[in-house]
Short mmCIF file of C-alpha atoms and ligand atoms in Angstrom, two decimals:
data_model
loop_
_atom_site.label_atom_id
_atom_site.label_comp_id
_atom_site.label_asym_id
_atom_site.label_seq_id
_atom_site.Cartn_x
_atom_site.Cartn_y
_atom_site.Cartn_z
CA UNK A 1 0.00 0.00 0.00
CA UNK A 2 1.21 3.50 -0.82
CA UNK A 3 -0.02 6.85 0.55
CA UNK A 4 1.00 10.48 0.36
CA UNK A 5 1.18 10.95 4.14
CA UNK A 6 1.33 8.34 6.91
CA UNK A 7 0.45 9.65 10.37
CA UNK A 8 1.70 7.80 13.44
CA UNK A 9 -0.74 8.31 16.33
CA UNK A 10 -4.48 8.94 16.28
CA UNK A 11 -4.89 11.37 19.19
CA UNK A 12 -6.38 14.81 18.51
CA UNK A 13 -3.08 15.89 16.90
CA UNK A 14 -2.94 13.01 14.40
CA UNK A 15 -6.66 13.13 13.61
CA UNK A 16 -6.65 16.90 13.05
CA UNK A 17 -3.61 16.66 10.77
CA UNK A 18 -5.36 13.88 8.81
CA UNK A 19 -8.50 15.97 8.48
CA UNK A 20 -6.62 18.93 6.97
CA UNK A 21 -4.66 16.72 4.58
CA UNK A 22 -7.74 14.87 3.30
CA UNK A 23 -9.45 18.23 2.72
CA UNK A 24 -6.56 18.98 0.34
CA UNK A 25 -7.24 15.74 -1.54
CA UNK A 26 -4.15 13.87 -0.32
CA UNK A 27 -4.11 10.12 0.34
CA UNK A 28 -3.58 9.72 4.06
CA UNK A 29 -3.48 6.94 6.62
CA UNK A 30 -3.50 7.23 10.41
CA UNK A 31 -1.92 4.39 12.41
CA UNK A 32 -3.24 4.24 15.98
CA UNK A 33 -1.88 1.75 18.50
CA UNK A 34 -5.01 1.62 20.68
CA UNK A 35 -8.36 0.03 19.78
CA UNK A 36 -9.88 3.53 19.92
CA UNK A 37 -8.69 6.77 18.35
CA UNK A 38 -8.54 9.97 20.42
CA UNK A 39 -5.50 9.36 22.65
CA UNK A 40 -5.83 11.30 25.92
CA UNK A 41 -9.15 12.79 24.86
CA UNK A 42 -11.61 10.14 25.99
CA UNK A 43 -15.04 10.79 27.53
CA UNK A 44 -16.97 7.87 28.93
CA UNK A 45 -20.62 7.83 30.01
CA UNK A 46 -21.09 5.48 33.01
CA UNK A 47 -24.51 5.12 34.65
CA UNK A 48 -25.45 8.69 33.71
CA UNK A 49 -22.12 10.18 34.89
CA UNK A 50 -19.61 11.51 32.36
CA UNK A 51 -16.01 10.70 33.16
CA UNK A 52 -13.34 12.66 31.38
CA UNK A 53 -10.34 10.33 31.36
CA UNK A 54 -8.16 13.15 30.03
CA UNK A 55 -8.99 16.72 29.01
CA UNK A 56 -12.22 18.22 30.34
CA UNK A 57 -12.10 21.68 28.74
CA UNK A 58 -11.13 23.29 25.45
CA UNK A 59 -10.24 26.97 24.95
CA UNK A 60 -13.36 28.64 23.57
CA UNK A 61 -11.26 31.29 21.80
CA UNK A 62 -9.47 28.67 19.68
CA UNK A 63 -10.29 29.25 16.00
CA UNK A 64 -9.16 25.71 15.12
CA UNK A 65 -11.34 24.08 17.79
CA UNK A 66 -14.36 26.15 16.79
CA UNK A 67 -13.85 25.46 13.08
CA UNK A 68 -13.51 21.71 13.63
CA UNK A 69 -16.49 21.67 15.97
CA UNK A 70 -18.55 23.30 13.22
CA UNK A 71 -17.19 21.07 10.46
CA UNK A 72 -18.02 17.97 12.53
CA UNK A 73 -21.59 19.20 13.21
CA UNK A 74 -20.92 19.43 16.96
CA UNK A 75 -21.88 23.08 17.40
CA UNK A 76 -25.34 22.37 18.76
CA UNK A 77 -23.69 20.29 21.52
CA UNK A 78 -21.29 23.02 22.66
CA UNK A 79 -21.43 24.00 26.33
CA UNK A 80 -19.60 26.79 28.08
CA UNK A 81 -17.87 26.61 31.41
CA UNK A 82 -20.07 27.21 34.46
CA UNK A 83 -21.68 30.62 33.96
CA UNK A 84 -22.40 32.30 37.26
CA UNK A 85 -19.29 30.95 38.99
CA UNK A 86 -17.80 33.74 41.09
CA UNK A 87 -14.88 32.21 42.88
CA UNK A 88 -12.06 29.68 42.71
CA UNK A 89 -10.77 27.69 45.65
CA UNK A 90 -7.21 27.24 46.84
CA UNK A 91 -6.11 25.08 49.76
CA UNK A 92 -4.19 26.71 52.59
CA UNK A 93 -3.59 25.39 56.10
CA UNK A 94 -5.93 22.50 55.30
CA UNK A 95 -8.88 24.82 54.49
CA UNK A 96 -10.40 25.73 51.12
CA UNK A 97 -10.24 29.49 50.56
CA UNK A 98 -12.64 31.05 48.05
CA UNK A 99 -10.93 33.68 45.89
CA UNK A 100 -13.21 35.97 43.87
CA UNK A 101 -12.66 35.67 40.12
CA UNK A 102 -11.35 38.75 38.34
CA UNK A 103 -8.18 40.80 38.43
CA UNK A 104 -8.59 41.99 42.02
CA UNK A 105 -9.46 38.58 43.42
CA UNK A 106 -6.20 38.09 45.32
CA UNK A 107 -6.20 41.69 46.55
CA UNK A 108 -9.70 41.37 47.99
CA UNK A 109 -9.24 37.93 49.54
CA UNK A 110 -7.29 37.19 52.70
CA UNK A 111 -5.64 34.15 51.08
CA UNK A 112 -2.30 35.96 50.84
CA UNK A 113 -0.87 37.85 53.82
CA UNK A 114 -0.92 41.68 53.70
CA UNK A 115 2.84 41.61 53.06
CA UNK A 116 2.34 39.08 50.24
CA UNK A 117 -0.39 41.22 48.66
CA UNK A 118 1.68 44.40 48.86
CA UNK A 119 4.64 42.62 47.28
CA UNK A 120 2.40 41.28 44.51
CA UNK A 121 0.93 44.74 43.87
CA UNK A 122 4.41 46.27 43.65
CA UNK A 123 5.04 44.32 40.43
CA UNK A 124 4.36 47.27 38.03
CA UNK A 125 6.94 49.35 39.89
CA UNK A 126 9.79 46.90 39.37
CA UNK A 127 12.40 47.36 36.68
CA UNK A 128 12.28 45.15 33.60
CA UNK A 129 14.99 42.51 33.55
CA UNK A 130 17.07 42.86 30.39
CA UNK A 131 16.58 39.88 28.07
CA UNK A 132 19.66 37.69 28.30
CA UNK A 133 20.04 35.03 25.62
CA UNK A 134 20.98 31.64 26.99
CA UNK A 135 19.81 32.53 30.50
CA UNK A 136 16.27 31.15 30.70
CA UNK A 137 14.27 31.40 33.90
CA UNK A 138 12.09 28.87 35.64
CA UNK A 139 8.53 29.80 36.62
CA UNK A 140 9.73 30.06 40.23
CA UNK A 141 12.62 32.38 39.39
CA UNK A 142 10.51 34.66 37.17
CA UNK A 143 7.47 34.88 39.45
CA UNK A 144 9.48 35.30 42.64
CA UNK A 145 11.41 38.15 41.00
CA UNK A 146 8.22 39.85 39.77
CA UNK A 147 5.56 39.00 42.38
CA UNK A 148 7.42 37.76 45.45
CA UNK A 149 7.87 34.39 47.10
CA UNK A 150 4.45 34.09 48.75
CA UNK A 151 2.53 34.67 45.50
CA UNK A 152 4.79 32.15 43.74
CA UNK A 153 4.35 29.45 46.36
CA UNK A 154 0.64 29.94 47.02
CA UNK A 155 -0.66 30.96 43.57
CA UNK A 156 1.73 29.99 40.77
CA UNK A 157 2.76 26.66 42.27
CA UNK A 158 -0.83 25.32 42.47
CA UNK A 159 -1.56 26.69 39.00
CA UNK A 160 1.44 24.88 37.52
CA UNK A 161 0.50 21.71 39.43
CA UNK A 162 -3.07 21.91 38.14
CA UNK A 163 -2.45 22.80 34.50
CA UNK A 164 0.88 21.09 33.80
CA UNK A 165 1.04 18.47 36.56
CA UNK A 166 4.45 20.09 36.96
CA UNK A 167 6.78 21.85 39.39
CA UNK A 168 7.45 25.58 38.97
CA UNK A 169 11.10 24.97 39.92
CA UNK A 170 11.53 22.86 36.76
CA UNK A 171 9.34 24.50 34.14
CA UNK A 172 10.50 27.26 31.83
CA UNK A 173 8.56 30.55 32.06
CA UNK A 174 9.06 31.08 28.30
CA UNK A 175 7.54 27.68 27.53
CA UNK A 176 4.56 27.64 29.90
CA UNK A 177 3.62 31.28 30.58
CA UNK A 178 5.23 32.93 27.58
CA UNK A 179 2.76 35.85 27.78
CA UNK A 180 4.13 36.80 31.22
CA UNK A 181 7.68 36.95 29.89
CA UNK A 182 6.49 38.88 26.81
CA UNK A 183 4.48 41.37 28.90
CA UNK A 184 7.56 42.12 31.01
CA UNK A 185 9.65 42.79 27.91
CA UNK A 186 7.02 44.74 25.94
CA UNK A 187 5.16 46.62 28.69
CA UNK A 188 7.81 46.68 31.41
CA UNK A 189 5.59 44.67 33.74
CA UNK A 190 3.24 41.68 33.67
CA UNK A 191 0.45 43.70 35.31
CA UNK A 192 0.75 46.50 32.73
CA UNK A 193 0.71 43.92 29.93
CA UNK A 194 -2.44 42.29 31.28
CA UNK A 195 -4.17 45.65 31.62
CA UNK A 196 -3.18 46.56 28.05
CA UNK A 197 -4.47 43.21 26.76
CA UNK A 198 -7.76 43.83 28.58
CA UNK A 199 -8.03 47.34 27.12
CA UNK A 200 -7.52 45.86 23.64
CA UNK A 201 -10.40 43.50 24.30
CA UNK A 202 -8.12 40.45 24.50
CA UNK A 203 -8.97 38.09 27.30
CA UNK A 204 -6.31 36.19 29.14
CA UNK A 205 -6.03 32.56 28.09
CA UNK A 206 -8.12 30.13 30.07
CA UNK A 207 -11.07 32.44 30.72
CA UNK A 208 -13.41 31.12 28.03
CA UNK A 209 -13.43 27.37 28.33
CA UNK A 210 -15.89 25.04 26.69
CA UNK A 211 -16.73 21.43 26.01
CA UNK A 212 -19.47 19.44 24.32
CA UNK A 213 -22.56 17.81 25.81
CA UNK A 214 -20.87 14.40 25.80
CA UNK A 215 -17.42 15.65 26.68
CA UNK A 216 -14.17 16.62 25.00
CA UNK A 217 -13.89 13.14 23.48
CA UNK A 218 -16.77 14.12 21.17
CA UNK A 219 -14.31 15.91 18.88
CA UNK A 220 -11.85 13.06 18.22
CA UNK A 221 -14.75 10.59 17.99
CA UNK A 222 -16.43 12.74 15.33
CA UNK A 223 -13.13 13.26 13.48
CA UNK A 224 -12.38 9.55 13.52
CA UNK A 225 -15.88 8.72 12.19
CA UNK A 226 -15.53 11.42 9.52
CA UNK A 227 -12.14 10.07 8.39
CA UNK A 228 -13.51 6.50 8.30
CA UNK A 229 -11.30 3.65 7.20
CA UNK A 230 -8.16 5.73 6.80
CA UNK A 231 -7.89 5.57 10.61
CA UNK A 232 -6.42 2.14 11.39
CA UNK A 233 -6.81 1.29 15.07
CA UNK A 234 -4.85 -1.50 16.75
CA UNK A 235 -1.96 -0.63 14.43
CA UNK A 236 1.30 -0.09 16.33
CA UNK A 237 4.07 1.43 14.25
CA UNK A 238 7.33 -0.37 15.08
CA UNK A 239 9.72 1.33 12.71
CA UNK A 240 9.95 4.08 10.11
CA UNK A 241 12.70 3.63 7.50
CA UNK A 242 14.00 5.98 4.86
CA UNK A 243 13.57 4.33 1.42
CA UNK A 244 14.79 6.44 -1.50
CA UNK A 245 13.12 9.83 -1.15
CA UNK A 246 10.18 8.36 0.78
CA UNK A 247 9.52 6.19 3.83
CA UNK A 248 8.54 2.66 4.74
CA UNK A 249 6.25 2.55 7.77
CA UNK A 250 6.26 -0.84 9.47
CA UNK A 251 3.55 -1.91 11.88
CA UNK A 252 3.30 -4.77 14.31
CA UNK A 253 0.26 -6.49 12.81
CA UNK A 254 -0.82 -4.46 9.78
CA UNK A 255 2.23 -5.05 7.54
CA UNK A 256 4.12 -2.13 6.06
CA UNK A 257 3.24 0.71 3.74
CA UNK A 258 5.16 3.27 1.76
CA UNK A 259 4.60 7.00 2.21
CA UNK A 260 5.99 10.14 0.60
CA UNK A 261 5.81 11.91 3.93
CA UNK A 262 5.41 10.88 7.58
CA UNK A 263 3.93 12.87 10.47
CA UNK A 264 4.86 11.61 13.93
CA UNK A 265 1.89 12.48 16.18
CA UNK A 266 2.58 10.10 19.07
CA UNK A 267 4.07 10.80 22.51
CA UNK A 268 7.69 12.04 22.82
CA UNK A 269 9.12 8.67 23.94
CA UNK A 270 7.57 7.06 20.82
CA UNK A 271 9.00 9.78 18.57
CA UNK A 272 12.40 9.27 20.24
CA UNK A 273 12.36 5.56 19.51
CA UNK A 274 11.09 5.89 15.90
CA UNK A 275 13.65 8.61 15.11
CA UNK A 276 16.62 6.76 16.58
CA UNK A 277 17.91 5.49 13.23
CA UNK A 278 16.70 8.38 11.07
CA UNK A 279 17.56 11.53 13.00
CA UNK A 280 19.70 11.26 16.11
CA UNK A 281 19.28 14.95 17.00
CA UNK A 282 15.50 14.69 16.87
CA UNK A 283 15.55 11.41 18.81
CA UNK A 284 17.65 12.98 21.57
CA UNK A 285 15.44 16.07 21.75
CA UNK A 286 12.23 14.01 22.02
CA UNK A 287 13.86 11.57 24.46
CA UNK A 288 14.76 14.43 26.81
CA UNK A 289 11.10 15.40 27.32
CA UNK A 290 9.72 13.63 30.39
CA UNK A 291 6.06 12.88 31.03
CA UNK A 292 5.63 11.60 34.61
CA UNK A 293 2.75 9.26 35.52
CA UNK A 294 -0.58 10.92 36.23
CA UNK A 295 -3.88 9.48 37.44
CA UNK A 296 -7.45 10.75 37.33
CA UNK A 297 -9.76 9.60 40.14
CA UNK A 298 -13.42 10.14 39.27
CA UNK A 299 -16.03 9.96 42.04
CA UNK A 300 -19.81 10.35 41.85
CA UNK A 301 -22.11 10.95 44.80
CA UNK A 302 -25.74 11.59 45.60
CA UNK A 303 -26.04 15.35 46.26
CA UNK A 304 -27.07 14.69 49.86
CA UNK A 305 -23.73 12.97 50.56
CA UNK A 306 -21.72 16.15 49.94
CA UNK A 307 -21.97 19.09 52.37
CA UNK A 308 -19.85 21.52 50.31
CA UNK A 309 -21.83 23.75 47.88
CA UNK A 310 -19.37 22.86 45.04
CA UNK A 311 -19.89 26.46 43.90
CA UNK A 312 -16.74 26.69 41.81
CA UNK A 313 -14.85 24.83 39.13
CA UNK A 314 -12.86 23.03 41.80
CA UNK A 315 -9.71 23.66 43.81
CA UNK A 316 -5.95 23.59 43.50
CA UNK A 317 -3.33 22.84 46.12
CA UNK A 318 0.09 24.41 46.74
CA UNK A 319 2.94 21.89 47.18
CA UNK A 320 3.52 23.24 50.70
CA UNK A 321 0.18 21.73 51.78
CA UNK A 322 1.59 18.21 51.30
CA UNK A 323 -1.70 17.11 49.73
CA UNK A 324 -1.80 14.03 47.49
CA UNK A 325 -4.12 15.98 45.19
CA UNK A 326 -2.74 18.37 42.57
CA UNK A 327 -6.23 19.62 42.00
CA UNK A 328 -9.88 18.61 42.02
CA UNK A 329 -12.54 19.55 39.50
CA UNK A 330 -16.20 19.91 40.44
CA UNK A 331 -17.25 18.31 37.15
CA UNK A 332 -21.00 18.61 37.62
CA UNK A 333 -20.67 22.35 38.34
CA UNK A 334 -18.41 22.96 35.35
CA UNK A 335 -20.76 21.68 32.64
CA UNK A 336 -24.29 20.27 32.37
CA UNK A 337 -24.88 16.52 31.88
CA UNK A 338 -21.90 15.40 33.96
CA UNK A 339 -24.00 13.59 36.57
CA UNK A 340 -27.58 12.26 36.83
CA UNK A 341 -30.24 14.43 38.52
CA UNK A 342 -29.61 14.92 42.25
CA UNK A 343 -26.03 13.68 41.88
CA UNK A 344 -22.64 15.37 41.69
CA UNK A 345 -19.27 14.35 40.24
CA UNK A 346 -15.71 15.33 41.14
CA UNK A 347 -12.39 14.39 39.54
CA UNK A 348 -9.04 14.45 41.37
CA UNK A 349 -5.69 14.67 39.57
CA UNK A 350 -2.87 12.84 41.29
CA UNK A 351 0.82 12.33 40.47
CA UNK A 352 2.67 14.23 37.74
CA UNK A 353 6.11 15.75 38.36
CA UNK A 354 5.07 16.76 41.87
CA UNK A 355 4.50 13.19 42.98
CA UNK A 356 5.26 10.71 40.18
CA UNK A 357 5.12 7.56 42.37
CA UNK A 358 1.59 8.39 43.40
CA UNK A 359 0.45 8.39 39.76
CA UNK A 360 1.41 4.70 39.56
CA UNK A 361 -0.45 3.53 42.67
CA UNK A 362 -3.12 0.86 42.14
CA UNK A 363 -6.68 2.08 41.54
CA UNK A 364 -8.06 1.01 44.95
CA UNK A 365 -5.23 2.74 46.81
CA UNK A 366 -5.80 5.95 44.83
CA UNK A 367 -9.54 5.90 45.48
CA UNK A 368 -8.87 5.52 49.23
CA UNK A 369 -6.30 8.34 49.24
CA UNK A 370 -8.60 10.73 47.38
CA UNK A 371 -11.71 9.83 49.39
CA UNK A 372 -9.78 10.29 52.61
CA UNK A 373 -8.71 13.84 51.69
CA UNK A 374 -12.05 14.85 50.18
CA UNK A 375 -14.15 13.63 53.07
CA UNK A 376 -12.70 16.36 55.28
CA UNK A 377 -12.37 19.10 52.67
CA UNK A 378 -15.80 18.72 51.06
CA UNK A 379 -17.71 17.09 53.91
CA UNK A 380 -18.46 13.89 52.01
CA UNK A 381 -20.26 11.01 53.75
CA UNK A 382 -20.40 7.31 52.87
CA UNK A 383 -19.39 5.36 49.79
CA UNK A 384 -19.39 7.02 46.37
CA UNK A 385 -22.07 5.90 43.93
CA UNK A 386 -19.33 5.46 41.37
CA UNK A 387 -15.52 5.43 41.57
CA UNK A 388 -13.22 5.02 38.57
CA UNK A 389 -9.51 5.56 37.99
CA UNK A 390 -7.61 6.28 34.78
CA UNK A 391 -3.85 5.84 34.89
CA UNK A 392 -1.73 7.72 32.38
CA UNK A 393 1.71 6.06 32.76
CA UNK A 394 3.08 8.89 30.64
CA UNK A 395 1.02 11.89 31.68
CA UNK A 396 1.72 15.44 30.60
CA UNK A 397 5.01 16.40 28.89
CA UNK A 398 7.10 18.73 31.04
CA UNK A 399 8.22 21.96 29.38
CA UNK A 400 11.36 22.23 31.48
CA UNK A 401 14.36 24.54 30.95
CA UNK A 402 15.80 24.05 27.46
CA UNK A 403 12.41 23.09 26.07
CA UNK A 404 12.39 25.81 23.42
CA UNK A 405 15.60 24.40 21.87
CA UNK A 406 14.27 20.84 21.97
CA UNK A 407 10.99 21.89 20.34
CA UNK A 408 12.86 23.84 17.66
CA UNK A 409 15.04 20.83 16.84
CA UNK A 410 11.90 18.74 16.33
CA UNK A 411 9.96 21.43 14.47
CA UNK A 412 12.82 21.73 11.96
CA UNK A 413 13.27 18.01 11.45
CA UNK A 414 12.25 18.22 7.77
CA UNK A 415 15.43 20.25 7.10
CA UNK A 416 17.42 17.18 8.11
CA UNK A 417 14.97 14.46 6.98
CA UNK A 418 12.90 15.86 4.08
CA UNK A 419 9.28 14.71 4.30
CA UNK A 420 9.37 13.95 8.04
CA UNK A 421 7.29 16.12 10.40
CA UNK A 422 6.52 16.02 14.13
CA UNK A 423 3.46 17.32 15.96
CA UNK A 424 1.90 16.75 19.38
CA UNK A 425 1.38 18.17 22.83
CA UNK A 426 5.11 18.42 23.62
CA UNK A 427 5.94 21.10 21.07
CA UNK A 428 3.81 24.24 20.87
CA UNK A 429 1.68 23.83 24.00
CA UNK A 430 -0.13 20.95 25.61
CA UNK A 431 -3.74 22.07 25.46
CA UNK A 432 -6.12 20.61 22.91
CA UNK A 433 -6.28 23.99 21.15
CA UNK A 434 -2.46 24.17 20.95
CA UNK A 435 -2.39 20.62 19.56
CA UNK A 436 -5.01 21.51 16.92
CA UNK A 437 -3.04 24.57 15.83
CA UNK A 438 0.25 22.68 15.65
CA UNK A 439 -1.43 19.84 13.70
CA UNK A 440 -2.93 22.28 11.17
CA UNK A 441 0.46 23.92 10.65
CA UNK A 442 2.31 20.61 10.23
CA UNK A 443 -0.38 19.31 7.87
CA UNK A 444 0.18 22.43 5.75
CA UNK A 445 3.93 21.76 5.65
CA UNK A 446 3.43 18.10 4.72
CA UNK A 447 0.97 19.07 1.98
CA UNK A 448 3.42 21.57 0.51
CA UNK A 449 6.21 18.98 0.67
CA UNK A 450 4.14 16.33 -1.17
CA UNK A 451 2.83 18.78 -3.78
CA UNK A 452 6.32 20.24 -4.46
CA UNK A 453 7.75 16.73 -4.79
CA UNK A 454 5.07 15.81 -7.33
CA UNK A 455 5.74 18.98 -9.27
CA UNK A 456 9.43 18.16 -9.46
CA UNK A 457 8.61 14.61 -10.64
CA UNK A 458 6.26 15.93 -13.34
CA UNK A 459 8.86 18.42 -14.57
CA UNK A 460 11.52 15.67 -14.66
CA UNK A 461 9.34 13.47 -16.87
CA UNK A 462 8.33 16.42 -19.05
CA UNK A 463 12.02 16.95 -19.83
C1 LIG B 1 -5.40 13.89 32.66
C2 LIG B 1 -5.27 14.92 31.57
C3 LIG B 1 -6.03 16.07 31.64
C4 LIG B 1 -5.92 17.04 30.64
N1 LIG B 1 -6.74 18.14 30.68
C5 LIG B 1 -6.75 19.00 29.65
C6 LIG B 1 -7.73 20.03 29.57
O1 LIG B 1 -8.63 20.14 30.43
N2 LIG B 1 -7.70 20.87 28.49
C7 LIG B 1 -6.77 20.73 27.50
O2 LIG B 1 -6.80 21.52 26.54
N3 LIG B 1 -5.85 19.74 27.53
C8 LIG B 1 -5.82 18.87 28.57
N4 LIG B 1 -4.93 17.84 28.59
C9 LIG B 1 -3.91 17.78 27.53
C10 LIG B 1 -4.48 17.19 26.22
O3 LIG B 1 -5.43 16.24 26.49
C11 LIG B 1 -3.38 16.51 25.45
O4 LIG B 1 -2.26 17.35 25.34
C12 LIG B 1 -3.83 16.13 24.03
O5 LIG B 1 -5.01 15.36 24.09
C13 LIG B 1 -2.70 15.37 23.37
O6 LIG B 1 -3.08 14.94 22.08
P1 LIG B 1 -2.02 14.27 21.12
O7 LIG B 1 -2.76 13.76 19.96
O8 LIG B 1 -0.89 15.21 20.87
O9 LIG B 1 -1.37 13.07 21.97
P2 LIG B 1 -2.06 11.76 22.54
O10 LIG B 1 -3.44 12.01 22.97
O11 LIG B 1 -1.09 11.22 23.54
O12 LIG B 1 -2.11 10.80 21.26
C14 LIG B 1 -1.00 10.09 20.80
C15 LIG B 1 -1.52 8.81 20.18
O13 LIG B 1 -0.43 8.08 19.60
C16 LIG B 1 -0.71 6.71 19.77
N5 LIG B 1 0.54 5.95 19.64
C17 LIG B 1 1.58 5.88 20.50
N6 LIG B 1 2.55 5.08 20.02
C18 LIG B 1 2.12 4.65 18.81
C19 LIG B 1 2.70 3.79 17.83
N7 LIG B 1 3.92 3.25 17.98
N8 LIG B 1 1.98 3.53 16.70
C20 LIG B 1 0.74 4.08 16.53
N9 LIG B 1 0.16 4.90 17.44
C21 LIG B 1 0.85 5.19 18.56
C22 LIG B 1 -1.29 6.64 21.19
O14 LIG B 1 -2.00 5.44 21.39
C23 LIG B 1 -2.17 7.88 21.21
O15 LIG B 1 -3.48 7.60 20.82
C24 LIG B 1 -5.02 16.85 29.57
C25 LIG B 1 -4.26 15.67 29.49
C26 LIG B 1 -4.37 14.71 30.48
C27 LIG B 1 -3.56 13.45 30.38
#
């Protein structure tokens, strides 16, 4: 079998790339190791509850996500994140503190000490740090310099734990909060930059989140159905070889196929192994990106079993609290149709770089750990109606110091191996919307490569 583009991996990245390429009339195949396409993005309905095994929200200001939602006929199922929610919770001294949403939330709340608030508010008065090439800063270094230690430990640390399952001491500010670094350089201060963005009508990322009635998995499911038989599930790619100017893609049980171009859309450790014999630099770059184990513990209760009003999207925990939970989502408050009538659902995120061993604990142990912590924090009585665990042995890729160089090495792989492209959540951002944008861009590059190659062939024969 011969195709224009072979895509390794059928998560949202691989499926979105395939969609764009087929729209251009190219012959494409997607090889997906699992029995189901969608990768991390998997929503499962169980006894009226909706468990999000992976992502639970998508950025509502993502043009790619909105365009695909429309193209897949999912628009009527769109739902927006909990309107009417007025606060977020953070854990401090074993108690959940409600912080009003909005720019003055931390100023108005007593979550930070008066000294911590004053230090945070002094940020616009501080001098801009000159940009020094080759001297990247971690999230901790940047935020401590700009906002002070207390803000970093009690606000940024839980945020990084919740969004990236990471540690602010490891992650690069340029890679994970690039807007902060940009605001400092362009506006002299992060606060000034945020105010300017607001004045220009731009909202900060993360404010407009959405999903679909049956969860985030609706999008990859619809894409996979739309693409039909070009998505081969249960097809593990073992090796990719260079053959002439093209590639031979060899699978475990589906034989091999030849392709003019290959897009690697699987996890970084898979890219590292497949690139080993083709591009050592790329293999090393992908192999250096870690993705510690992460687990999702989903619990459903009758409303009467939970004392807490669950009047927020959930809560996050600073490392200093020593909690096993990176964060907890109040799923049935976030979106409609997440639990049957008179029931509620919560999901706890455990493990990641903060506590990798915990992410590997057996399901029963994790359920006990989470229930134990939540019973006190949320006033939960008795057994849950439903309890499920999803382990992600390789959870979220960590954008640690040096990430920008690693991503660049992989993004420019086609300069070293013409026709080879890489996409996925470890390059231009790990959110679904980042993945969709990266996939669209890589699909465009692969299309141009295939079309240019054909043009050259035609001209050769014309001569
Ligand atoms: C618990 C969790 C919560 C998250 N929450 C959010 C959120 O709320 N919002 C958000 O925007 N993002 C969230 N994310 C991030 C987002 O889900 C992911 O970044 C995104 O889904 C990754 O898509 P992908 O296609 O790049 O990779 P993946 O989903 O990892 O897909 C890669 C695919 O490649 C396949 N594969 C691997 N090896 C091979 C092989 N040899 N041959 C063939 N196929 C192979 C895998 O089976 C997999 O299906 C979350 C992620 C997790 C894990």
